[in-house]
Short mmCIF file of C-alpha atoms and ligand atoms in Angstrom, two decimals:
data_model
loop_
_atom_site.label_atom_id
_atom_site.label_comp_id
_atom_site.label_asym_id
_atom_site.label_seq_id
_atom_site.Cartn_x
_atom_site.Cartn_y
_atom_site.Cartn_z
CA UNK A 1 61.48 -35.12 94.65
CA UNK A 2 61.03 -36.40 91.05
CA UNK A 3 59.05 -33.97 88.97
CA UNK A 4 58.14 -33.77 85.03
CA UNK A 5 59.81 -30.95 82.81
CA UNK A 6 58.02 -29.95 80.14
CA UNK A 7 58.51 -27.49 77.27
CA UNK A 8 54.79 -26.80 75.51
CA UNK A 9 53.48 -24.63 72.65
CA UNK A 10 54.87 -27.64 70.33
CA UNK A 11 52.67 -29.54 67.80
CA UNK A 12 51.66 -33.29 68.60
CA UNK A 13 51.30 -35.87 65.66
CA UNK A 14 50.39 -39.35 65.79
CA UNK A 15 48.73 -42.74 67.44
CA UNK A 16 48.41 -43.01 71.28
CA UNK A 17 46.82 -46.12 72.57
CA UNK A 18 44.04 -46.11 75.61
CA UNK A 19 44.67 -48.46 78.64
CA UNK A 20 42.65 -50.85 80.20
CA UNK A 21 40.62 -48.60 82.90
CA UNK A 22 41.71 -47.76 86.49
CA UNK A 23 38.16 -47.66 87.58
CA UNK A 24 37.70 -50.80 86.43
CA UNK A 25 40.71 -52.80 87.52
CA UNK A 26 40.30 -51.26 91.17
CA UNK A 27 37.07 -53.29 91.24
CA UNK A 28 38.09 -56.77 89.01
CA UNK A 29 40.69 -57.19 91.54
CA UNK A 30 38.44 -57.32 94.91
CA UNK A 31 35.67 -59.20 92.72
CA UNK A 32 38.14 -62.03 92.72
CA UNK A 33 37.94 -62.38 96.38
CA UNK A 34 34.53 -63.78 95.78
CA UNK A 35 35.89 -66.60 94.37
CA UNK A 36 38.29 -69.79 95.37
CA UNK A 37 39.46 -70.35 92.11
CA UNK A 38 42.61 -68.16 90.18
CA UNK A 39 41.61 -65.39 88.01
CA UNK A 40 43.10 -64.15 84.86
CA UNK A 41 43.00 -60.57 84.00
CA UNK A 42 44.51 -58.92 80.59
CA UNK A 43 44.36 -55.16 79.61
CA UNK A 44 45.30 -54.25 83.34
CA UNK A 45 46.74 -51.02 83.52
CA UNK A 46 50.52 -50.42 85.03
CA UNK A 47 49.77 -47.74 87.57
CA UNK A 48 50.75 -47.04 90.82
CA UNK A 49 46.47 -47.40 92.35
CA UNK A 50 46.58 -51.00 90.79
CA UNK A 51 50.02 -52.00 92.63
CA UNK A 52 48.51 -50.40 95.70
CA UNK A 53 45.42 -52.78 95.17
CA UNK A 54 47.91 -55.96 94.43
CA UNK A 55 49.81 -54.59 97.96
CA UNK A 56 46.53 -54.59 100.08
CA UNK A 57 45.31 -58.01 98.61
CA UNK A 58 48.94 -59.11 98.65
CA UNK A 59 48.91 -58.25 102.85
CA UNK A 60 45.82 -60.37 103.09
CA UNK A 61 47.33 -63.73 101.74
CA UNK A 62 46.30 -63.62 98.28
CA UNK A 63 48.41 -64.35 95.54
CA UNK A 64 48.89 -62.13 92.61
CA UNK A 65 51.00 -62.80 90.12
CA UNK A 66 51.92 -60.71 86.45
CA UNK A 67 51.82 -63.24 83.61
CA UNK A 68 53.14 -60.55 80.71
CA UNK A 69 52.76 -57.13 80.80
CA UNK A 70 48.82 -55.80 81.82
CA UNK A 71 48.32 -59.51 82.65
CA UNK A 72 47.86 -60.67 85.99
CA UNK A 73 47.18 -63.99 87.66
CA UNK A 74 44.77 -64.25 90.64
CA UNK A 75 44.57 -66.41 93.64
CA UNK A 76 42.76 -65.57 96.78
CA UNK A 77 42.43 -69.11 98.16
CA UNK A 78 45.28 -68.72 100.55
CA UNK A 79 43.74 -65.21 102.26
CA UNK A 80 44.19 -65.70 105.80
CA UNK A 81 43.63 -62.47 106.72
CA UNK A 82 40.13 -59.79 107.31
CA UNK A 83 41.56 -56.72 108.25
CA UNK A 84 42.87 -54.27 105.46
CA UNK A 85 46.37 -52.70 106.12
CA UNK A 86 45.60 -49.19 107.78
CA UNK A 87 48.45 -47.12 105.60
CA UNK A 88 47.25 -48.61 102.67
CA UNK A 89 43.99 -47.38 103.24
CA UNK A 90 44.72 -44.02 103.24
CA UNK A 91 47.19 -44.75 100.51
CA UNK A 92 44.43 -46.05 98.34
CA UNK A 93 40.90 -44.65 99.25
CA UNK A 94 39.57 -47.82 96.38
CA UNK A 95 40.57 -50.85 98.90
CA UNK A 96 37.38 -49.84 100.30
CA UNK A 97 36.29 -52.40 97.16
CA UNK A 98 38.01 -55.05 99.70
CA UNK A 99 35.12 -54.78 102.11
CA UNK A 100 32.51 -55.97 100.28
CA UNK A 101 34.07 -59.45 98.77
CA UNK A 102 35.91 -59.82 101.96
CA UNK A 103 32.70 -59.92 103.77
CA UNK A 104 30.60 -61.94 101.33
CA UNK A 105 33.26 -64.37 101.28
CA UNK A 106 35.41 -64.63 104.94
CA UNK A 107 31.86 -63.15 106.75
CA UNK A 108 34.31 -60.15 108.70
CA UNK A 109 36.51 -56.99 107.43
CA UNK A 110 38.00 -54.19 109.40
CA UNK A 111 38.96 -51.18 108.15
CA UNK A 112 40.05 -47.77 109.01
CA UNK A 113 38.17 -44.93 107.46
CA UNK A 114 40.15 -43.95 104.11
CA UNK A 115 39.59 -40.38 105.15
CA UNK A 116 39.36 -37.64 102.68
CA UNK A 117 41.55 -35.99 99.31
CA UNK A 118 41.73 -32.90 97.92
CA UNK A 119 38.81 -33.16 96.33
CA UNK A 120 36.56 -33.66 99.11
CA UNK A 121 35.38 -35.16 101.96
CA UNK A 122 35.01 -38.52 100.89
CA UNK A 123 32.66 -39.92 103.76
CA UNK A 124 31.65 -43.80 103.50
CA UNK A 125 28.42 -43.83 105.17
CA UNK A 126 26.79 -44.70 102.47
CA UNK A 127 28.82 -48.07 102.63
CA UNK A 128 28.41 -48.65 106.05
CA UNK A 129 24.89 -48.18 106.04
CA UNK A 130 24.34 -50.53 102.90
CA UNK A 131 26.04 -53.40 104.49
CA UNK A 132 24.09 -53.45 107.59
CA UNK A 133 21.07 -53.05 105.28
CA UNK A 134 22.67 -56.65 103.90
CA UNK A 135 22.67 -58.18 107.38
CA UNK A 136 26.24 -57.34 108.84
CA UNK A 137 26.84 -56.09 112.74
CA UNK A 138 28.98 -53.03 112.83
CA UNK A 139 31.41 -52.38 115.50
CA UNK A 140 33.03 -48.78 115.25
CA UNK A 141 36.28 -48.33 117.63
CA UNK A 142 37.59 -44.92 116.78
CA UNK A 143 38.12 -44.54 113.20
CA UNK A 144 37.91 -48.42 111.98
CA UNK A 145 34.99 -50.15 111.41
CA UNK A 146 34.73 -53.86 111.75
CA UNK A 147 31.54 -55.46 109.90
CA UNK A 148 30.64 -59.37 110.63
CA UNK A 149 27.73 -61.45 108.75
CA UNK A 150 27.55 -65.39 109.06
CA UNK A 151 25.87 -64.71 105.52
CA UNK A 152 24.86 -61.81 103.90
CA UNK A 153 20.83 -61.44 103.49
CA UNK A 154 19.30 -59.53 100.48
CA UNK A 155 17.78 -56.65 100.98
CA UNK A 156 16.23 -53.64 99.02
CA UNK A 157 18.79 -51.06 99.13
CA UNK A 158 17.86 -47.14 98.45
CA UNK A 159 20.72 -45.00 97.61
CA UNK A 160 20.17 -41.39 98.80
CA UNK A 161 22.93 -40.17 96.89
CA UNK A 162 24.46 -42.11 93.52
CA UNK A 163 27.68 -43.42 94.38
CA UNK A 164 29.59 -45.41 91.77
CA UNK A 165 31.75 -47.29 94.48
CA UNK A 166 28.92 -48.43 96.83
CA UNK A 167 26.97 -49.56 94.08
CA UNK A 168 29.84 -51.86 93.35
CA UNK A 169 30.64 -52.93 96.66
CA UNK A 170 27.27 -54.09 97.21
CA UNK A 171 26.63 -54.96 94.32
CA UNK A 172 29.62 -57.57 94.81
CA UNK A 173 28.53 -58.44 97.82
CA UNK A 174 24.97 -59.04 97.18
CA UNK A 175 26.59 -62.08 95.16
CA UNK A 176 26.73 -64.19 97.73
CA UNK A 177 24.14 -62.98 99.84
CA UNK A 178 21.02 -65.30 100.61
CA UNK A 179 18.16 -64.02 98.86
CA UNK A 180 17.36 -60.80 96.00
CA UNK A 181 19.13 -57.62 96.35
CA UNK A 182 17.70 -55.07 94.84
CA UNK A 183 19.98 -51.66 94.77
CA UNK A 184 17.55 -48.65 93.99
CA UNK A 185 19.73 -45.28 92.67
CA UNK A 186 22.62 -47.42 91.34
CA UNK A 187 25.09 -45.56 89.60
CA UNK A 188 25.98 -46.15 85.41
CA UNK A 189 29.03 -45.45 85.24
CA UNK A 190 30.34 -47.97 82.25
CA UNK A 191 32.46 -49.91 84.65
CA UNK A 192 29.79 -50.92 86.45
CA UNK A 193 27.91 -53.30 83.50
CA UNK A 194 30.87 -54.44 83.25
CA UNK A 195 31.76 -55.53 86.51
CA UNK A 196 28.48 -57.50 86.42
CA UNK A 197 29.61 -59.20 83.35
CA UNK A 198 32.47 -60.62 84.69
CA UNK A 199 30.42 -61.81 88.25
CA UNK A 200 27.33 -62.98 85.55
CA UNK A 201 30.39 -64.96 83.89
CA UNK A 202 31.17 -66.61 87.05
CA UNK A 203 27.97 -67.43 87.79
CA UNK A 204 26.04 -64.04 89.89
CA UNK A 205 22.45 -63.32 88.73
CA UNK A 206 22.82 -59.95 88.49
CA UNK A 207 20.52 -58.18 86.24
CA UNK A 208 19.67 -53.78 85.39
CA UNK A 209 23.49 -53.01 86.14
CA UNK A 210 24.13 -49.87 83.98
CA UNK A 211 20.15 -48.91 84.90
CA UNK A 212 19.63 -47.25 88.36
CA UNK A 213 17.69 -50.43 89.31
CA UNK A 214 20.02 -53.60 89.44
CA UNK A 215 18.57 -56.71 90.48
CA UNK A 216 21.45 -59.45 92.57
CA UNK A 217 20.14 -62.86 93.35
CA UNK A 218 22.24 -64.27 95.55
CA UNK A 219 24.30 -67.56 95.11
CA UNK A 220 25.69 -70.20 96.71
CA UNK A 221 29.20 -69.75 94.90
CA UNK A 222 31.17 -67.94 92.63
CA UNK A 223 33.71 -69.36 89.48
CA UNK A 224 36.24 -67.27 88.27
CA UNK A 225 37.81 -67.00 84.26
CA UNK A 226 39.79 -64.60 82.31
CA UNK A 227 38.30 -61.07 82.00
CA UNK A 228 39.38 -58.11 80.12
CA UNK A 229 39.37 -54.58 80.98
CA UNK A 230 37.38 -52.55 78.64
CA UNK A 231 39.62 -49.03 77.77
CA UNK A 232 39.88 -45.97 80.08
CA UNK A 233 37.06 -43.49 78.97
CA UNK A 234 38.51 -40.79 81.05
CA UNK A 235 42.49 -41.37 78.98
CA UNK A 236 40.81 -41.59 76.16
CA UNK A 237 38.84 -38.35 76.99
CA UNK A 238 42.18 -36.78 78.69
CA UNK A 239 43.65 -37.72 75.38
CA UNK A 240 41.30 -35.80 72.90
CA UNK A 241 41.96 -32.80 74.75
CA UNK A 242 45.07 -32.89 74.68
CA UNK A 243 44.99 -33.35 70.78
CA UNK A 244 42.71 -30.06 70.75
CA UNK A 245 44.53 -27.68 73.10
CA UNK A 246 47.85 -28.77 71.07
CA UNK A 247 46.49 -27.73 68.01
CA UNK A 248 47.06 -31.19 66.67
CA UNK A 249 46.32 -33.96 64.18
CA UNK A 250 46.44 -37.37 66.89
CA UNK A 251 44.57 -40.46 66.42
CA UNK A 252 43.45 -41.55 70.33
CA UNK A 253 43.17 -46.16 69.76
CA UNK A 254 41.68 -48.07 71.20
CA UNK A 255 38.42 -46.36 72.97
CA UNK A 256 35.35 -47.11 73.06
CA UNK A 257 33.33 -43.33 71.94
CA UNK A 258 29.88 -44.39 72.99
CA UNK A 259 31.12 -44.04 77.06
CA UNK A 260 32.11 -40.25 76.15
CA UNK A 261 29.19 -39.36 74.19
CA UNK A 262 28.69 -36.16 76.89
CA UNK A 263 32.06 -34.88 76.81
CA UNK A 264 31.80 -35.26 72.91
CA UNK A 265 28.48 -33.12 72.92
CA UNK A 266 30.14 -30.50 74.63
CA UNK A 267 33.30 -30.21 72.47
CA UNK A 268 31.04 -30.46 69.82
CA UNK A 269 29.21 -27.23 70.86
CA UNK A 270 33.09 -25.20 71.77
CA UNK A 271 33.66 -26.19 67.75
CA UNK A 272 36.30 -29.36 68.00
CA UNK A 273 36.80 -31.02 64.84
CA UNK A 274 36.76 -34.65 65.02
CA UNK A 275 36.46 -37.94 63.17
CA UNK A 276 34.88 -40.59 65.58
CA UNK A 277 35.35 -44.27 64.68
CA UNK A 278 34.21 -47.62 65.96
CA UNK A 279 37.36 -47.57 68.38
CA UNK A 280 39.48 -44.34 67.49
CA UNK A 281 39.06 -40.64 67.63
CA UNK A 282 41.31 -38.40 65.30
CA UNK A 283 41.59 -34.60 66.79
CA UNK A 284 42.23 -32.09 64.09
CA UNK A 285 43.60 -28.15 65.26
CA UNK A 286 40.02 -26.39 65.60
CA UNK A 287 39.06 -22.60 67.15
CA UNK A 288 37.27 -23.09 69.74
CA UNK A 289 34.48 -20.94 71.23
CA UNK A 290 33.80 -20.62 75.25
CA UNK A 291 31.36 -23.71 76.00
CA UNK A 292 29.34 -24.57 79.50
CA UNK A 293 29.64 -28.25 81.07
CA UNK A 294 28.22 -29.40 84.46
CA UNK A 295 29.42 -32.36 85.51
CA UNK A 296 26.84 -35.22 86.64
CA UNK A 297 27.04 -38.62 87.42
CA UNK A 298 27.34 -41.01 83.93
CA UNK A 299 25.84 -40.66 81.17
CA UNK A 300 26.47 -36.71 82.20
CA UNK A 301 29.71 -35.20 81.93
CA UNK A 302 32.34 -36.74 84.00
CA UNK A 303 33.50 -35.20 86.69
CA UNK A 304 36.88 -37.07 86.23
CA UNK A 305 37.08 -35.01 82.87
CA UNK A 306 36.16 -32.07 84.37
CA UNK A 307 39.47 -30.78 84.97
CA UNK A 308 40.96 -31.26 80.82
CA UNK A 309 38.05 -29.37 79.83
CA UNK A 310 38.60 -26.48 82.14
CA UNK A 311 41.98 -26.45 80.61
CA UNK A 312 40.86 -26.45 77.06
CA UNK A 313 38.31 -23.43 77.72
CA UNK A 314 41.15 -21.37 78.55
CA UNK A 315 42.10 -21.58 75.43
CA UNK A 316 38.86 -20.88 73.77
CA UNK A 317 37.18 -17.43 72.70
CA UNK A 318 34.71 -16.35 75.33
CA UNK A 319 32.72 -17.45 78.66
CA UNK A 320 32.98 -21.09 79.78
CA UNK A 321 30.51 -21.69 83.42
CA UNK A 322 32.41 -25.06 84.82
CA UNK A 323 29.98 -26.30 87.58
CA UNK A 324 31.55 -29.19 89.39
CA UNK A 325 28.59 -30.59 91.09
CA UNK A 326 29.79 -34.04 92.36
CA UNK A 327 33.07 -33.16 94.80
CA UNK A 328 33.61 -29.55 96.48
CA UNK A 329 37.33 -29.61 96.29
CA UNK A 330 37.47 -30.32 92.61
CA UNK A 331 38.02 -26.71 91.15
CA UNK A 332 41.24 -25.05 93.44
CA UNK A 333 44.01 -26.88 90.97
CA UNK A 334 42.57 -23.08 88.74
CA UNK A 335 44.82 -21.01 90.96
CA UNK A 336 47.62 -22.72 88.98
CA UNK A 337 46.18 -22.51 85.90
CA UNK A 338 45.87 -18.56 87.04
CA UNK A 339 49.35 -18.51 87.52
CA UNK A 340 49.98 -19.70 84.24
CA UNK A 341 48.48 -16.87 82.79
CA UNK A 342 44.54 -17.68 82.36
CA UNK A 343 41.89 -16.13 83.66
CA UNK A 344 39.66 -18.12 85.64
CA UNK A 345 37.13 -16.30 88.75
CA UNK A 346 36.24 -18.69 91.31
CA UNK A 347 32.45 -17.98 91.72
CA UNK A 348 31.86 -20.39 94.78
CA UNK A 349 34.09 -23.79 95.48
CA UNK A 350 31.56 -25.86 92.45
CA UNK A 351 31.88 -23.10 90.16
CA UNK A 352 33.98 -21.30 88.07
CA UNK A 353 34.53 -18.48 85.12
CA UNK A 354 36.97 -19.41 82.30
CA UNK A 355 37.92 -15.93 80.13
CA UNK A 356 39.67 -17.01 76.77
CA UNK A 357 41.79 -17.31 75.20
CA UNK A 358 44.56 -16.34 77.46
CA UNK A 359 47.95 -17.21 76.25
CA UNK A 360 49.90 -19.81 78.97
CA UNK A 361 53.44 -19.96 80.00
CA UNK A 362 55.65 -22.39 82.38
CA UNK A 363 55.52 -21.96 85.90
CA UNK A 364 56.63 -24.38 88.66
CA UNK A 365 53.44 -26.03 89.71
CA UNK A 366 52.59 -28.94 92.08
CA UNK A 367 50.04 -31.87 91.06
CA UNK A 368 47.18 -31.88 94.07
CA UNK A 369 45.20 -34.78 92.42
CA UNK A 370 45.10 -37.31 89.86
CA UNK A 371 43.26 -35.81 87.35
CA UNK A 372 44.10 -32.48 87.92
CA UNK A 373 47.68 -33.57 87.85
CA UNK A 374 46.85 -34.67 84.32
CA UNK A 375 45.33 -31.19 83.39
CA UNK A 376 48.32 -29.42 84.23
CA UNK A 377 50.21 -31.22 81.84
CA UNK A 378 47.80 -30.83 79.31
CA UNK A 379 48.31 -26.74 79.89
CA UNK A 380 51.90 -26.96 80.32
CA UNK A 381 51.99 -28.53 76.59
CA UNK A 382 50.19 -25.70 75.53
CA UNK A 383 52.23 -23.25 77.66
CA UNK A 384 54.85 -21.21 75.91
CA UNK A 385 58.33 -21.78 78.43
CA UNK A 386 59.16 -24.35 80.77
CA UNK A 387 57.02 -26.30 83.46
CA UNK A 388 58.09 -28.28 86.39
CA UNK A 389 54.90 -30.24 87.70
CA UNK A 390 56.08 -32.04 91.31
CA UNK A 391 54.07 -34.59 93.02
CA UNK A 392 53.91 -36.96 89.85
CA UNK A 393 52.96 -39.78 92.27
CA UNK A 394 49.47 -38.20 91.62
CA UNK A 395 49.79 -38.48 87.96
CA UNK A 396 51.61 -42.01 87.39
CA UNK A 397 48.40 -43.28 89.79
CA UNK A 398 46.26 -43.32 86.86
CA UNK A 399 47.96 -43.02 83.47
CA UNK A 400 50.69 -46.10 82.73
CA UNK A 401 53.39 -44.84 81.10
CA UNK A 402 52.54 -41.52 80.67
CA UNK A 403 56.02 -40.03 79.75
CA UNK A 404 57.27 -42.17 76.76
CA UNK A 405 53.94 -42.10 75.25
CA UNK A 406 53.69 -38.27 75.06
CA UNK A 407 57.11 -38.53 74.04
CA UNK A 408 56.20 -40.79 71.08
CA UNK A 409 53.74 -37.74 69.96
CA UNK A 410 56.29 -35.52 69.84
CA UNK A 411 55.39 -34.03 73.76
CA UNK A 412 58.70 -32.33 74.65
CA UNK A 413 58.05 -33.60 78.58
CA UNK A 414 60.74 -35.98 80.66
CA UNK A 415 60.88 -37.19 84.08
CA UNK A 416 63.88 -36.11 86.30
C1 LIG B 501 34.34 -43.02 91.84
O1 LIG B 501 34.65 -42.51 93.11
C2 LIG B 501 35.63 -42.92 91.06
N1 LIG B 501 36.67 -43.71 91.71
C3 LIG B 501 36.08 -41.45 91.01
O2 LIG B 501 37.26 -41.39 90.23
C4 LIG B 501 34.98 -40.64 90.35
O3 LIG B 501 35.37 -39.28 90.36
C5 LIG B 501 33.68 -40.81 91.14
O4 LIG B 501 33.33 -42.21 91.21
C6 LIG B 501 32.52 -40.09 90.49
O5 LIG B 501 32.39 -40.53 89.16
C7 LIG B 501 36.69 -45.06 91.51
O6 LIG B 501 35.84 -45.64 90.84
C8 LIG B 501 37.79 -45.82 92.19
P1 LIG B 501 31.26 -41.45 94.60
P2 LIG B 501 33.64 -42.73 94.33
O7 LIG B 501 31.04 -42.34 95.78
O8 LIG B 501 32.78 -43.91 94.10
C9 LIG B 501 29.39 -39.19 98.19
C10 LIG B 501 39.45 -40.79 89.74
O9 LIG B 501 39.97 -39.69 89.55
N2 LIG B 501 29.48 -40.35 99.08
O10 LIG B 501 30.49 -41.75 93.34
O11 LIG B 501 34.42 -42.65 95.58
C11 LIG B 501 30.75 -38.59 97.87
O12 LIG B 501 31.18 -37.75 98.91
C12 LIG B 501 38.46 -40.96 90.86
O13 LIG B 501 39.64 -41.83 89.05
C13 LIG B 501 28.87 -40.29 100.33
O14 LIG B 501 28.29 -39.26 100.68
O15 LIG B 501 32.76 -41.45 94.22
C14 LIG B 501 30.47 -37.80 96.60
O16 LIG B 501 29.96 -36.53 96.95
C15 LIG B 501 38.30 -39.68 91.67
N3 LIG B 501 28.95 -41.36 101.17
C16 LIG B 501 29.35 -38.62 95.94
O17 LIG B 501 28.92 -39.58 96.90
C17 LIG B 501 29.59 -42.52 100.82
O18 LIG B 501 29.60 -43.47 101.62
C18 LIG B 501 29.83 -39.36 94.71
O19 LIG B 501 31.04 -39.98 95.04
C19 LIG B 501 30.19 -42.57 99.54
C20 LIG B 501 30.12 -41.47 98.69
#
């Protein structure tokens, strides 16, 4: 079982560059179903969820192809095929993104219910519902669902709940649907504008993406171009953390600050010290005081950062309330954090009491999710001792390279 060792309470120094983001490129990729002609995608992050994506779309005929590195050639004329690979569905809960092009463009998908993670349930009525809403017959045998539509029909959509990824499935496949789609409770989660952009490129009419009203009318056909990726708010975010909890003078590139203006508020408020540019953010070694975040769908704090900033409280003097509103199964990666040496009460499975500072030290711990994963590095860096993190599959999902470029800021961390 390949696991990271890592030997913390060292100083960081230096650049480290943000990559083009996940929950971006999970969505790009099925948008180019929507189209016959080859698309061209740069900034595409190396990661084990976007070769899961290329897999799935590879198992339905299309062709994908990597120019250079983070560039990637697309071509889903050849897809001969409407039902999504069962294991990779579970592999990759995002190939539900598959469903809506596939059924826009081929009029039938099947897939088996992704089922749930560690950090919650993960149900997808929500999608199933808005599709029918769009015109498509659902047949349900077991645990796979197969949707059919001769064409998609707009329709007025109401979200009950804000979900980024149904937004953007039917957002997508309100594309091609005949007639207006409006989708009322969209999420705004920065990926989604700029999703849009790249269908509005190839010709959608989609207007109020980023707004919780966004208007689709639908088209006869799709182009398709060269897109890129905007960066990864939630590295970048990761990133600035782990400048802070180091006690350390990096320089995080390439980000865009205006997507992580509610995790900046906060670390504002715990006392970070930081120079914010155009497309940087330097972290300097600040005391920090115990701060409150809940996390709420964008522009609130991200629930994705949620995790870091847990980390960094338990380094900080005082009371931090972390109230994970979105997912209930967010918060249990804290027992390890426990173990490490903080001191963190578990008030109910969306809250939780950070005590600092607490001083850290190595322990053998086990990544349960992606972003968690991340966090534990970030407290086994500031951890005096060694610390074994297993289950790095979790990790190397969502951050390319992760090992040499914490090396190259002086992280003492390797991969055996
Ligand atoms: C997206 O997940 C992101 N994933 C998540 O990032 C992120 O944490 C989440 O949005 C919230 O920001 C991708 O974009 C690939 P949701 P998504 O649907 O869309 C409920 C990461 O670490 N819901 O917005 O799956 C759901 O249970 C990942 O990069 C339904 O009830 O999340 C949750 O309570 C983790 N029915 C709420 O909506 C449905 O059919 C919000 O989840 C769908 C969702």
């Amino acid at each position: 079982m390949e696991k990271y060792i890592i030997n913390g309470a060292k100083k960081l120094s230096g650049e480290i560059k943000v990559s083009g983001a996940k929950n971006l490129a999970l969505k790009i990729l099925p948008a180019a179903i929507l189209s016959e002609q080859d698309c061209l995608i740069n900034n595409l992050p190396e990661i084990e969820d976007v070769q899961r994506m290329v897999e799935a779309m590879t198992d339905l005929g299309a062709k994908i192809e990597q120019k250079e590195k983070n560039q990637y050639l697309i071509s889903t004329k050849d897809i001969n095929k409407t039902v999504l690979k069962p294991e990779l569905v579970k592999k990759l809960r995002a190939s539900i993104m598959l469903t809506g092009p596939m059924l826009a463009r081929f009029g039938e998908v099947t897939l088996a219910h992704p089922g749930g993670c560690v950090i919650g349930q993960r149900p997808i009525d929500l999608f199933l519902e808005g599709f029918q809403k769009l015109g498509a017959q659902m047949i349900e045998n077991g645990q796979t669902y197969t949707l059919k539509a001769t064409k998609l029909k707009g329709a007025k959509i109401i979200l009950p709940k804000i979900s980024v990824t149904v937004t953007e499935n039917l957002m997508m496949a309100a594309t091609l649907a005949q007639g207006t789609t409006i989708i009322k409770n969209a999420a705004m989660e920065p990926e989604i504008p700029a999703l849009a952009q790249y269908l509005n490129q190839n010709g959608a009419k989609i207007t109020g993406a980023g707004t919780p009203i966004i208007n689709i009318e639908g088209v006869e056909k799709l182009n398709a171009s060269e897109f890129n990726l905007i960066p990864d708010r939630i590295e970048a975010g990761t990133f600035i953390m782990l400048g802070l909890i180091t006690n350390s003078q990096i320089t995080i590139k390439n980000c865009q600050p205006e997507h992580l203006e509610n995790l900046l508020y906060s670390l504002n408020k715990a006392g970070a010290k930081l120079e914010i540019g155009n497309n940087y953010i330097k972290t300097f070694p600040s005391p920090l005081k115990g701060t409150n975040i809940i996390t709420h769908e964008y522009p609130g704090f991200p629930t994705d950062l949620q995790a870091p900033f847990t980390v960094l409280m338990t380094q900080a003097q005082g009371l931090s309330l972390i109230h994970e509103t979105i997912f209930e199964g967010r918060l249990f990666y804290t027992d390890m954090l426990n173990q490490m040496g903080a001191n963190i009460i578990m008030c109910d499975p969306h809250r939780v009491v950070v005590m600092g500072p607490t001083p850290l030290y190595g322990r053998n711990l086990v990544s349960p999710d992606l972003r968690a994963g991340m966090a534990l590095i970030l407290a086994a860096l500031a951890a005096k001792g060694t610390t074994s993190i297993e289950n790095i599959y979790q990790i190397n999902r969502g951050y390319e390279n992760i090992v040499p470029r914490l090396q190259a800021l002086g992280a003492d961390i390797k991969q055996i």
